[in-house]
PDB file of C-alpha atoms and ligand atoms in Angstrom:
ATOM      1  CA  MET A   1     -10.893  -1.393  19.508  1.00  0.00           C
ATOM      2  CA  ILE A   2     -12.077   0.480  16.423  1.00  0.00           C
ATOM      3  CA  GLY A   3     -12.372   4.236  16.697  1.00  0.00           C
ATOM      4  CA  ARG A   4     -13.698   6.887  14.361  1.00  0.00           C
ATOM      5  CA  LEU A   5     -15.088   6.246  10.904  1.00  0.00           C
ATOM      6  CA  ASN A   6     -12.228   7.727   8.908  1.00  0.00           C
ATOM      7  CA  HIS A   7     -13.891   7.571   5.497  1.00  0.00           C
ATOM      8  CA  VAL A   8     -16.354   5.885   3.191  1.00  0.00           C
ATOM      9  CA  ALA A   9     -14.804   5.068  -0.203  1.00  0.00           C
ATOM     10  CA  ILE A  10     -16.846   5.302  -3.396  1.00  0.00           C
ATOM     11  CA  ALA A  11     -15.517   3.956  -6.696  1.00  0.00           C
ATOM     12  CA  VAL A  12     -16.470   6.349  -9.476  1.00  0.00           C
ATOM     13  CA  PRO A  13     -16.378   5.920 -13.269  1.00  0.00           C
ATOM     14  CA  ASP A  14     -15.789   9.664 -13.852  1.00  0.00           C
ATOM     15  CA  LEU A  15     -13.621  11.378 -11.255  1.00  0.00           C
ATOM     16  CA  ASP A  16     -14.115  14.910 -12.577  1.00  0.00           C
ATOM     17  CA  ALA A  17     -17.892  14.498 -12.628  1.00  0.00           C
ATOM     18  CA  ALA A  18     -17.933  13.138  -9.077  1.00  0.00           C
ATOM     19  CA  CYS A  19     -15.769  16.020  -7.818  1.00  0.00           C
ATOM     20  CA  ALA A  20     -17.917  18.609  -9.587  1.00  0.00           C
ATOM     21  CA  GLN A  21     -21.117  17.100  -8.214  1.00  0.00           C
ATOM     22  CA  TYR A  22     -19.894  17.040  -4.614  1.00  0.00           C
ATOM     23  CA  ARG A  23     -18.400  20.545  -4.922  1.00  0.00           C
ATOM     24  CA  ASP A  24     -21.179  22.262  -6.869  1.00  0.00           C
ATOM     25  CA  ALA A  25     -24.411  20.390  -6.102  1.00  0.00           C
ATOM     26  CA  LEU A  26     -23.636  19.160  -2.573  1.00  0.00           C
ATOM     27  CA  GLY A  27     -21.482  22.127  -1.579  1.00  0.00           C
ATOM     28  CA  ALA A  28     -18.692  19.992  -0.119  1.00  0.00           C
ATOM     29  CA  SER A  29     -14.997  20.737   0.281  1.00  0.00           C
ATOM     30  CA  VAL A  30     -13.303  18.592  -2.391  1.00  0.00           C
ATOM     31  CA  GLY A  31      -9.531  18.013  -2.361  1.00  0.00           C
ATOM     32  CA  ALA A  32      -7.075  17.565  -5.224  1.00  0.00           C
ATOM     33  CA  PRO A  33      -6.573  14.190  -6.956  1.00  0.00           C
ATOM     34  CA  GLN A  34      -3.664  12.109  -5.595  1.00  0.00           C
ATOM     35  CA  ASP A  35      -2.162   9.186  -7.521  1.00  0.00           C
ATOM     36  CA  GLU A  36      -1.484   6.117  -5.360  1.00  0.00           C
ATOM     37  CA  PRO A  37       0.506   3.792  -7.654  1.00  0.00           C
ATOM     38  CA  ASP A  38       1.034   1.195  -4.887  1.00  0.00           C
ATOM     39  CA  HIS A  39      -2.735   0.788  -4.627  1.00  0.00           C
ATOM     40  CA  GLY A  40      -3.595   1.217  -8.344  1.00  0.00           C
ATOM     41  CA  VAL A  41      -5.889   4.153  -7.702  1.00  0.00           C
ATOM     42  CA  THR A  42      -6.255   7.878  -7.977  1.00  0.00           C
ATOM     43  CA  VAL A  43      -8.003   9.215  -4.885  1.00  0.00           C
ATOM     44  CA  VAL A  44      -9.813  12.411  -4.013  1.00  0.00           C
ATOM     45  CA  PHE A  45     -10.900  13.184  -0.475  1.00  0.00           C
ATOM     46  CA  VAL A  46     -14.056  15.109   0.308  1.00  0.00           C
ATOM     47  CA  ASP A  47     -13.951  16.631   3.791  1.00  0.00           C
ATOM     48  CA  LEU A  48     -17.159  16.484   5.787  1.00  0.00           C
ATOM     49  CA  PRO A  49     -17.558  17.803   9.334  1.00  0.00           C
ATOM     50  CA  ASN A  50     -17.532  14.327  10.906  1.00  0.00           C
ATOM     51  CA  THR A  51     -15.757  12.104   8.368  1.00  0.00           C
ATOM     52  CA  LYS A  52     -14.488  11.981   4.785  1.00  0.00           C
ATOM     53  CA  ILE A  53     -15.559  10.518   1.475  1.00  0.00           C
ATOM     54  CA  GLU A  54     -12.801   8.960  -0.634  1.00  0.00           C
ATOM     55  CA  PHE A  55     -13.365   8.774  -4.382  1.00  0.00           C
ATOM     56  CA  LEU A  56     -11.486   5.917  -6.033  1.00  0.00           C
ATOM     57  CA  TYR A  57     -10.630   5.890  -9.702  1.00  0.00           C
ATOM     58  CA  PRO A  58      -8.507   3.249 -11.485  1.00  0.00           C
ATOM     59  CA  LEU A  59      -4.802   3.979 -12.041  1.00  0.00           C
ATOM     60  CA  GLY A  60      -2.560   1.748 -14.148  1.00  0.00           C
ATOM     61  CA  GLU A  61      -2.996  -1.701 -15.637  1.00  0.00           C
ATOM     62  CA  ASN A  62      -3.956  -3.887 -12.692  1.00  0.00           C
ATOM     63  CA  SER A  63      -6.111  -1.552 -10.672  1.00  0.00           C
ATOM     64  CA  PRO A  64      -8.286  -3.362  -8.122  1.00  0.00           C
ATOM     65  CA  ILE A  65     -10.961  -0.777  -8.900  1.00  0.00           C
ATOM     66  CA  ALA A  66     -11.266  -1.680 -12.601  1.00  0.00           C
ATOM     67  CA  GLY A  67     -13.076  -4.976 -11.928  1.00  0.00           C
ATOM     68  CA  PHE A  68     -15.335  -3.332  -9.376  1.00  0.00           C
ATOM     69  CA  LEU A  69     -16.380  -0.712 -11.933  1.00  0.00           C
ATOM     70  CA  GLU A  70     -16.985  -3.403 -14.561  1.00  0.00           C
ATOM     71  CA  LYS A  71     -19.489  -4.995 -12.179  1.00  0.00           C
ATOM     72  CA  ASN A  72     -20.816  -1.624 -11.010  1.00  0.00           C
ATOM     73  CA  PRO A  73     -20.629   0.684 -14.047  1.00  0.00           C
ATOM     74  CA  ALA A  74     -22.345   3.572 -12.255  1.00  0.00           C
ATOM     75  CA  GLY A  75     -19.876   3.272  -9.362  1.00  0.00           C
ATOM     76  CA  GLY A  76     -20.662   2.269  -5.793  1.00  0.00           C
ATOM     77  CA  ILE A  77     -19.505   2.080  -2.205  1.00  0.00           C
ATOM     78  CA  HIS A  78     -16.230   0.161  -2.228  1.00  0.00           C
ATOM     79  CA  HIS A  79     -15.094   0.120   1.413  1.00  0.00           C
ATOM     80  CA  ILE A  80     -15.345   1.816   4.775  1.00  0.00           C
ATOM     81  CA  CYS A  81     -12.358   2.769   6.871  1.00  0.00           C
ATOM     82  CA  TYR A  82     -12.148   2.611  10.655  1.00  0.00           C
ATOM     83  CA  GLU A  83      -9.342   4.063  12.716  1.00  0.00           C
ATOM     84  CA  VAL A  84      -7.368   1.893  15.124  1.00  0.00           C
ATOM     85  CA  GLU A  85      -4.657   2.986  17.536  1.00  0.00           C
ATOM     86  CA  ASP A  86      -2.313   0.062  16.878  1.00  0.00           C
ATOM     87  CA  ILE A  87      -2.697  -1.644  13.521  1.00  0.00           C
ATOM     88  CA  LEU A  88      -0.513  -4.664  14.319  1.00  0.00           C
ATOM     89  CA  ALA A  89      -2.378  -5.344  17.557  1.00  0.00           C
ATOM     90  CA  ALA A  90      -5.663  -4.980  15.643  1.00  0.00           C
ATOM     91  CA  ARG A  91      -4.470  -7.415  12.960  1.00  0.00           C
ATOM     92  CA  ASP A  92      -3.405  -9.999  15.512  1.00  0.00           C
ATOM     93  CA  ARG A  93      -6.671  -9.754  17.421  1.00  0.00           C
ATOM     94  CA  LEU A  94      -8.684 -10.089  14.204  1.00  0.00           C
ATOM     95  CA  THR A  95      -6.739 -13.031  12.823  1.00  0.00           C
ATOM     96  CA  GLU A  96      -7.083 -14.792  16.200  1.00  0.00           C
ATOM     97  CA  SER A  97     -10.846 -14.278  15.874  1.00  0.00           C
ATOM     98  CA  GLY A  98     -10.757 -15.985  12.466  1.00  0.00           C
ATOM     99  CA  ALA A  99     -11.039 -12.895  10.251  1.00  0.00           C
ATOM    100  CA  ARG A 100      -8.973 -12.808   7.082  1.00  0.00           C
ATOM    101  CA  VAL A 101      -6.591  -9.968   6.273  1.00  0.00           C
ATOM    102  CA  LEU A 102      -6.127  -9.378   2.540  1.00  0.00           C
ATOM    103  CA  GLY A 103      -2.743  -9.497   0.810  1.00  0.00           C
ATOM    104  CA  SER A 104       0.446 -10.313   2.676  1.00  0.00           C
ATOM    105  CA  GLY A 105      -1.026  -9.378   6.041  1.00  0.00           C
ATOM    106  CA  GLU A 106       1.571  -6.638   6.426  1.00  0.00           C
ATOM    107  CA  PRO A 107       0.275  -3.048   6.554  1.00  0.00           C
ATOM    108  CA  LYS A 108       0.834  -0.820   3.527  1.00  0.00           C
ATOM    109  CA  ILE A 109       1.074   2.934   3.601  1.00  0.00           C
ATOM    110  CA  GLY A 110      -2.328   4.357   2.661  1.00  0.00           C
ATOM    111  CA  ALA A 111      -3.546   7.611   1.174  1.00  0.00           C
ATOM    112  CA  HIS A 112      -2.942   9.566   4.389  1.00  0.00           C
ATOM    113  CA  GLY A 113       0.640   8.341   4.795  1.00  0.00           C
ATOM    114  CA  LYS A 114      -0.406   5.987   7.601  1.00  0.00           C
ATOM    115  CA  PRO A 115      -0.363   2.162   7.744  1.00  0.00           C
ATOM    116  CA  VAL A 116      -3.510   0.443   6.473  1.00  0.00           C
ATOM    117  CA  LEU A 117      -4.852  -3.101   6.150  1.00  0.00           C
ATOM    118  CA  PHE A 118      -7.925  -4.513   4.426  1.00  0.00           C
ATOM    119  CA  LEU A 119     -10.201  -7.220   5.850  1.00  0.00           C
ATOM    120  CA  HIS A 120     -12.071  -9.794   3.789  1.00  0.00           C
ATOM    121  CA  PRO A 121     -15.616  -8.612   3.000  1.00  0.00           C
ATOM    122  CA  LYS A 122     -17.054 -12.108   3.496  1.00  0.00           C
ATOM    123  CA  ASP A 123     -16.023 -11.915   7.152  1.00  0.00           C
ATOM    124  CA  PHE A 124     -17.730  -8.537   7.735  1.00  0.00           C
ATOM    125  CA  GLY A 125     -21.261  -8.496   6.405  1.00  0.00           C
ATOM    126  CA  GLY A 126     -20.243  -8.268   2.780  1.00  0.00           C
ATOM    127  CA  THR A 127     -18.330  -5.038   3.370  1.00  0.00           C
ATOM    128  CA  LEU A 128     -14.675  -4.485   2.573  1.00  0.00           C
ATOM    129  CA  ILE A 129     -13.121  -2.888   5.658  1.00  0.00           C
ATOM    130  CA  GLU A 130      -9.971  -0.806   5.751  1.00  0.00           C
ATOM    131  CA  LEU A 131      -8.209  -0.236   9.060  1.00  0.00           C
ATOM    132  CA  GLU A 132      -6.012   2.834   9.345  1.00  0.00           C
ATOM    133  CA  GLN A 133      -3.670   3.523  12.216  1.00  0.00           C
ATOM    134  CA  SER A 134      -4.687   6.852  13.707  1.00  0.00           C
TER     135      SER A 134
HETATM  136 CO1   CO B 201      -9.764   3.996   1.888  1.00  0.00          CO
END
C-alpha cells in the first residue's frame, strides 16, 4: 500500500542555521521557508535526488513542535512521510488493523497542498508516520 518515502522531517531549533548547513556544508538544494499556520510550523524542504528533508520550526502559540524541541533541544527526527495513492482507503485499512490515526481522523491539507494524516508513533516502532496522498 505505501509507496515512495516522500520526506524525513527534522525539527530544528534554528531554521536559518539548518538551511545554511544543508546548503553550504552539504551542498543541497534548499527551498524557501513556508508558514503552515494550520499545523503550527514553518517548513523548509530540502530536495534530494531520491526524497526530501523537511525542516520543522515552531510557528505560533500552540505549535506541536515546541514540546518536541523542549525534549530535544538540539533538534531531531520528528516523522517520516510515506506516499499512498488513496488516503481514505489507507486510513480505513489501518484503523481496521488497530492502528490509531491522530486528531479527528480526517485528512488535513499538508505542506505540498495534498491531504495528509498522522499515525500514532506507539503503533509504528516509536516513529511518527505521516501519510500523504500522492
Ligand atoms: Co511532513
